[in-house]
XYZ file of N, CA and C in Angstrom:
450
model
N 24.603 -24.888 -4.594
C 24.090 -23.525 -5.267
C 24.963 -22.702 -6.028
N 26.256 -22.822 -6.276
C 27.087 -22.582 -7.112
C 26.965 -23.187 -8.813
N 26.958 -24.357 -8.574
C 26.614 -25.128 -9.735
C 25.067 -24.853 -10.062
N 24.071 -24.693 -9.607
C 22.972 -24.185 -9.784
C 23.069 -22.940 -10.713
N 23.682 -21.887 -9.940
C 23.764 -20.564 -10.662
C 24.923 -20.629 -11.901
N 25.704 -21.382 -11.988
C 26.726 -21.593 -13.183
C 25.512 -22.135 -14.268
N 24.855 -22.929 -14.102
C 23.751 -23.500 -15.169
C 22.916 -22.402 -15.480
N 22.644 -21.579 -14.526
C 21.691 -20.486 -15.072
C 22.400 -19.349 -16.111
N 23.610 -19.083 -15.478
C 24.524 -18.239 -16.417
C 24.789 -19.036 -18.157
N 24.795 -20.379 -18.076
C 25.292 -20.848 -19.344
C 24.015 -21.130 -20.214
N 22.735 -21.144 -19.422
C 21.436 -21.588 -20.289
C 20.867 -20.090 -20.496
N 21.228 -19.408 -20.055
C 20.532 -17.808 -20.062
C 19.111 -17.912 -20.227
N 18.480 -18.328 -19.050
C 17.064 -17.824 -19.014
C 16.337 -16.580 -19.364
N 15.001 -16.463 -19.677
C 14.437 -15.266 -19.631
C 13.894 -14.960 -18.244
N 13.744 -16.182 -17.218
C 13.085 -15.722 -16.145
C 13.386 -16.694 -14.947
N 13.919 -16.159 -14.114
C 14.075 -17.078 -12.956
C 13.508 -17.004 -11.680
N 12.900 -18.082 -11.194
C 12.310 -18.217 -9.992
C 13.022 -18.670 -8.795
N 13.297 -18.023 -7.950
C 14.012 -18.458 -6.713
C 12.957 -18.254 -5.252
N 12.917 -19.522 -4.588
C 12.229 -19.415 -3.300
C 12.911 -19.748 -2.087
N 13.226 -18.710 -1.386
C 13.772 -18.670 -0.402
C 15.559 -19.117 -0.724
N 16.245 -18.638 -1.630
C 17.527 -18.928 -1.958
C 18.474 -18.590 -0.734
N 18.141 -17.847 0.024
C 19.381 -17.918 1.303
C 18.951 -19.047 2.454
N 17.952 -19.524 2.393
C 17.821 -20.732 3.233
C 19.127 -21.465 3.178
N 19.525 -21.845 4.661
C 20.341 -22.700 4.965
C 21.863 -22.468 4.348
N 21.985 -21.049 4.317
C 23.607 -20.766 3.513
C 23.537 -19.792 4.914
N 25.243 -20.013 4.861
C 26.128 -19.264 6.260
C 26.064 -17.579 5.269
N 26.495 -17.133 6.032
C 26.782 -15.573 5.767
C 27.751 -15.135 4.583
N 28.987 -16.106 4.100
C 29.696 -15.707 3.038
C 28.882 -16.370 2.002
N 28.406 -17.406 2.004
C 27.437 -17.896 0.950
C 26.400 -16.750 0.522
N 25.714 -16.287 1.357
C 24.752 -15.443 1.137
C 25.363 -14.161 0.180
N 26.335 -13.764 1.012
C 27.016 -12.518 0.370
C 27.605 -13.103 -0.938
N 28.125 -14.255 -1.261
C 28.409 -14.627 -2.416
C 27.200 -14.764 -3.876
N 25.935 -14.947 -3.367
C 24.850 -15.435 -4.029
C 24.479 -13.882 -4.408
N 24.134 -12.712 -3.636
C 23.776 -11.669 -3.630
C 24.771 -10.795 -4.526
N 26.106 -11.123 -4.519
C 26.977 -10.461 -5.555
C 26.998 -11.011 -7.043
N 26.747 -12.471 -6.729
C 26.358 -13.018 -8.334
C 25.186 -12.657 -9.037
N 24.261 -12.693 -8.255
C 23.110 -11.969 -8.702
C 23.137 -10.492 -9.233
N 23.995 -9.709 -8.374
C 23.947 -8.022 -8.772
C 24.920 -7.909 -9.901
N 26.037 -9.002 -9.859
C 27.094 -8.845 -11.158
C 26.858 -9.388 -12.526
N 26.467 -10.606 -12.367
C 26.202 -11.427 -13.443
C 24.754 -12.001 -14.017
N 23.771 -11.514 -13.229
C 22.369 -11.584 -13.688
C 21.680 -10.578 -13.404
N 22.044 -9.004 -13.633
C 21.634 -8.110 -13.604
C 20.626 -7.627 -14.575
N 20.809 -8.356 -15.851
C 20.019 -8.324 -17.207
C 18.769 -9.183 -16.936
N 18.874 -10.341 -15.967
C 17.803 -11.144 -16.303
C 16.673 -10.831 -15.112
N 15.328 -11.212 -15.473
C 14.206 -10.852 -14.684
C 14.396 -11.789 -13.555
N 14.399 -11.796 -12.321
C 14.368 -12.839 -11.448
C 13.014 -12.393 -10.268
N 12.162 -13.463 -10.025
C 11.123 -13.577 -9.186
C 11.568 -14.166 -7.827
N 11.704 -13.495 -6.907
C 12.291 -14.397 -5.793
C 11.042 -14.409 -4.529
N 11.168 -15.530 -3.429
C 10.203 -15.299 -2.432
C 11.596 -15.115 -1.440
N 11.338 -14.509 -0.492
C 12.495 -14.343 0.640
C 12.255 -13.456 1.981
N 12.620 -14.240 3.064
C 12.104 -13.540 4.403
C 13.416 -12.674 4.730
N 14.478 -12.584 3.956
C 15.820 -11.981 4.066
C 15.873 -10.760 3.804
N 15.472 -9.822 4.599
C 15.324 -8.358 4.228
C 16.653 -7.613 3.417
N 17.785 -8.467 4.005
C 19.234 -7.630 3.565
C 19.339 -8.244 1.821
N 19.264 -9.539 1.905
C 19.134 -10.068 0.472
C 18.147 -9.077 -0.341
N 17.024 -8.991 0.002
C 15.768 -8.384 -0.607
C 16.482 -6.792 -1.404
N 16.820 -6.354 -0.330
C 17.761 -4.946 -0.538
C 18.548 -4.861 -1.230
N 19.422 -5.843 -1.681
C 20.485 -5.838 -2.380
C 20.268 -6.205 -3.574
N 19.259 -7.140 -4.040
C 19.110 -7.624 -5.158
C 17.758 -7.342 -5.854
N 16.983 -6.495 -5.014
C 15.522 -6.185 -5.713
C 15.500 -4.862 -6.063
N 14.900 -4.763 -7.396
C 14.591 -2.972 -7.693
C 13.125 -3.058 -8.301
N 12.422 -3.870 -7.727
C 11.021 -3.895 -7.755
C 10.254 -4.861 -7.093
N 9.197 -4.617 -6.057
C 8.627 -5.205 -4.852
C 6.956 -5.527 -5.820
N 6.902 -6.659 -5.769
C 5.294 -7.092 -6.133
C 4.960 -7.908 -4.830
N 3.591 -7.419 -4.538
C 2.887 -7.651 -3.347
C 1.603 -8.253 -3.452
N 1.174 -9.579 -3.011
C -0.130 -9.955 -3.094
C -0.802 -9.302 -1.903
N -1.973 -8.512 -2.468
C -2.790 -7.993 -1.070
C -3.782 -8.976 -0.949
N -4.602 -8.557 0.298
C -5.495 -9.388 0.659
C -6.640 -9.849 0.006
N -6.879 -8.528 -1.072
C -7.824 -8.893 -1.836
C -7.269 -9.529 -3.216
N -6.495 -10.583 -3.148
C -5.843 -10.987 -4.269
C -5.412 -10.338 -5.426
N -5.026 -9.210 -5.288
C -4.736 -8.041 -6.323
C -3.133 -8.105 -6.106
N -2.684 -7.806 -7.154
C -0.884 -7.209 -6.921
C -0.816 -5.724 -6.873
N 0.087 -5.508 -6.010
C 0.692 -3.967 -5.893
C 2.211 -3.928 -6.338
N 2.193 -3.122 -7.077
C 3.778 -2.854 -7.526
C 4.363 -1.859 -6.947
N 5.950 -1.873 -6.397
C 6.236 -0.806 -5.979
C 7.693 -0.786 -6.483
N 8.309 0.298 -6.994
C 9.540 0.566 -7.322
C 10.334 0.624 -6.323
N 11.794 -0.021 -6.310
C 12.560 0.098 -5.168
C 12.899 -0.990 -4.710
N 13.878 -1.145 -3.742
C 14.108 -2.228 -2.808
C 13.212 -2.332 -1.670
N 13.211 -3.408 -0.554
C 12.357 -3.708 0.292
C 12.094 -2.392 1.181
N 13.069 -2.049 1.567
C 13.039 -0.590 2.474
C 12.288 0.705 1.672
N 12.340 0.619 0.494
C 11.371 1.738 -0.076
C 10.402 1.289 -0.094
N 9.806 -0.053 -0.295
C 8.427 -0.815 -0.310
C 7.941 -0.395 1.289
N 8.554 -1.058 2.253
C 8.086 -0.248 3.406
C 7.701 0.942 3.746
N 8.540 1.833 3.166
C 8.399 3.374 3.452
C 7.255 3.871 2.785
N 7.036 3.535 1.804
C 5.839 3.594 0.923
C 4.347 3.254 1.374
N 4.455 1.898 2.011
C 3.246 1.536 2.744
C 3.060 2.158 4.157
N 4.079 2.906 4.924
C 4.084 3.185 6.029
C 3.380 4.969 5.462
N 4.053 5.458 4.639
C 3.395 6.824 3.915
C 2.277 6.992 3.785
N 1.828 5.539 3.077
C 0.436 5.644 2.647
C -0.631 5.307 4.131
N -0.147 4.517 4.954
C -0.693 4.455 6.055
C -1.011 5.767 6.793
N 0.072 6.414 7.011
C -0.074 7.894 7.788
C -1.064 8.732 6.676
N -1.041 8.853 5.736
C -2.029 9.492 4.811
C -3.281 9.267 5.140
N -3.678 7.648 4.878
C -5.083 7.336 5.154
C -5.268 7.674 6.662
N -4.618 7.632 7.677
C -5.186 7.842 9.127
C -5.491 9.544 9.052
N -4.485 10.351 8.450
C -4.965 11.655 8.346
C -6.033 12.069 7.780
N -6.274 11.354 6.524
C -7.605 11.625 5.850
C -8.734 11.148 6.591
N -8.609 9.811 7.423
C -9.939 9.375 8.134
C -9.942 10.371 9.309
N -9.189 10.955 9.905
C -9.153 12.125 11.003
C -9.885 13.288 10.332
N -9.422 13.599 9.063
C -10.325 14.701 8.500
C -11.638 14.755 8.471
N -12.088 13.440 7.852
C -13.518 12.906 7.583
C -14.397 12.990 9.104
N -13.421 12.438 10.034
C -14.323 12.479 11.306
C -14.788 13.530 11.602
N -13.748 14.753 11.722
C -13.769 15.933 12.069
C -14.790 16.625 11.356
N -14.909 16.431 9.927
C -15.926 17.025 9.195
C -17.181 16.348 9.707
N -17.557 15.249 9.845
C -18.524 14.401 10.117
C -19.008 15.212 11.453
N -18.376 15.293 12.530
C -18.838 15.978 13.679
C -19.155 17.105 13.613
N -18.255 18.046 12.650
C -18.614 19.385 12.499
C -20.121 19.582 12.043
N -20.430 18.493 11.187
C -21.899 18.774 10.219
C -22.838 18.275 11.449
N -22.451 17.283 12.098
C -23.506 16.712 13.174
C -23.812 17.783 14.017
N -22.850 18.427 14.434
C -23.085 19.857 15.165
C -24.324 20.691 14.726
N -23.961 20.883 13.430
C -24.543 22.015 12.762
C -25.963 21.582 12.656
N -26.012 20.314 12.288
C -27.417 19.821 11.858
C -28.394 19.526 13.589
N -27.636 19.502 14.560
C -28.339 19.487 16.081
C -28.898 21.149 16.307
N -27.956 21.855 16.013
C -28.210 23.370 16.320
C -29.505 23.773 15.230
N -29.192 23.383 14.051
C -30.145 23.907 12.912
C -31.454 23.305 13.598
N -31.548 22.175 13.994
C -33.035 21.301 14.264
C -33.394 22.053 15.331
N -32.632 22.200 16.359
C -33.311 23.047 17.763
C -33.865 24.416 17.298
N -33.022 25.293 16.553
C -33.379 26.582 16.075
C -34.891 26.370 15.622
N -34.891 25.367 14.408
C -36.182 25.377 13.670
C -37.252 24.843 14.274
N -36.987 23.919 15.544
C -38.225 23.964 16.184
C -38.384 24.672 17.215
N -37.713 25.711 17.507
C -38.046 26.685 18.498
C -38.654 27.658 18.043
N -38.420 28.003 16.430
C -39.054 29.113 15.656
C -39.905 28.535 15.064
N -40.389 27.302 15.022
C -41.309 26.773 14.005
C -40.874 26.914 12.451
N -39.808 26.925 12.235
C -39.137 27.280 10.864
C -39.205 25.999 10.042
N -39.845 25.739 9.010
C -40.111 24.480 8.023
C -38.698 24.684 7.121
N -38.078 25.647 6.660
C -37.203 25.756 6.112
C -35.824 25.360 6.685
N -35.588 25.826 8.002
C -34.526 25.370 8.604
C -34.440 23.793 9.182
N -35.782 23.245 9.161
C -35.775 21.939 9.713
C -35.309 21.074 8.110
N -36.001 21.730 6.891
C -35.331 21.126 5.596
C -34.169 21.067 5.759
N -33.332 22.320 5.781
C -31.816 22.507 5.728
C -31.450 21.331 6.757
N -31.652 21.227 7.825
C -31.358 20.289 8.800
C -31.206 18.755 8.057
N -32.517 18.482 7.593
C -32.505 17.138 6.984
C -31.787 17.041 5.961
N -31.610 18.072 4.954
C -30.670 17.944 4.060
C -29.248 17.726 4.518
N -28.899 18.581 5.403
C -27.598 18.547 5.932
C -27.387 17.080 6.475
N -28.067 16.545 7.203
C -28.067 15.291 7.568
C -28.026 14.308 6.809
N -28.483 14.224 5.706
C -28.339 13.359 4.416
C -26.978 13.475 3.874
N -26.433 14.701 3.865
C -24.752 14.951 3.517
C -24.166 14.000 4.364
N -24.464 14.348 5.410
C -23.519 13.643 6.445
C -23.503 12.035 6.319
N -24.861 11.464 5.653
C -24.679 9.933 5.667
C -23.693 9.771 4.328
N -23.447 10.615 3.584
C -22.508 10.477 2.370
C -21.229 10.927 2.610
N -20.702 11.437 3.427
C -19.254 11.838 3.728
C -18.470 10.564 3.764
N -17.511 10.717 3.004
C -16.515 9.589 2.682
C -16.904 8.788 1.556
N -18.145 9.227 0.825
C -18.494 8.171 -0.404
C -18.551 9.024 -1.545
N -17.455 10.046 -1.687
C -17.317 11.127 -2.761
C -16.413 10.032 -3.403
N -16.255 10.593 -4.752
C -15.664 10.006 -5.786
C -14.304 10.254 -5.467
N -13.132 9.596 -5.680
C -11.691 10.310 -5.403
C -11.206 10.726 -7.074
N -10.090 10.663 -7.138
C -9.457 11.022 -8.615
C -9.305 9.957 -9.613
N -9.523 8.835 -8.916
C -9.759 7.550 -10.003
C -10.935 7.225 -10.055
N -12.170 7.997 -9.219
C -13.596 7.573 -9.643
C -13.955 6.284 -8.454
N -12.949 6.266 -7.690
C -13.769 5.394 -6.580
C -14.345 5.928 -5.578
N -15.387 5.065 -4.906
C -15.890 5.807 -3.574
C -14.710 5.616 -2.403
């Protein structure tokens, strides 16, 4: 590994690809590689694949993640920052889902009440309003967000 990294320093490439650079290394060698990257290769663009969280936290300043829909997600910071960002997004989405569910349930209750009242009174306007509100329920969650997505 040392010879390889010395070659990198000598050749000065624009991009370095590392696939599991800490595999089969003992702790002192891993620490040496981390220190080498942090001190001597800090101006080099390095793309690395690793399962070593400590290594990623030490050397990464941006995370690129391939999502399930085969698009890339970009996150500034190390692995812990990325993980916190993902967790925050999951909490936000769960809260949003709960709000949408509550809104839908409230509207369904209102539609049921309006329908009962309309039938009892024979009020066509109330029945039409209930039908209109029922149609709105079907569209809950389909509104466009700030980016124009549904």
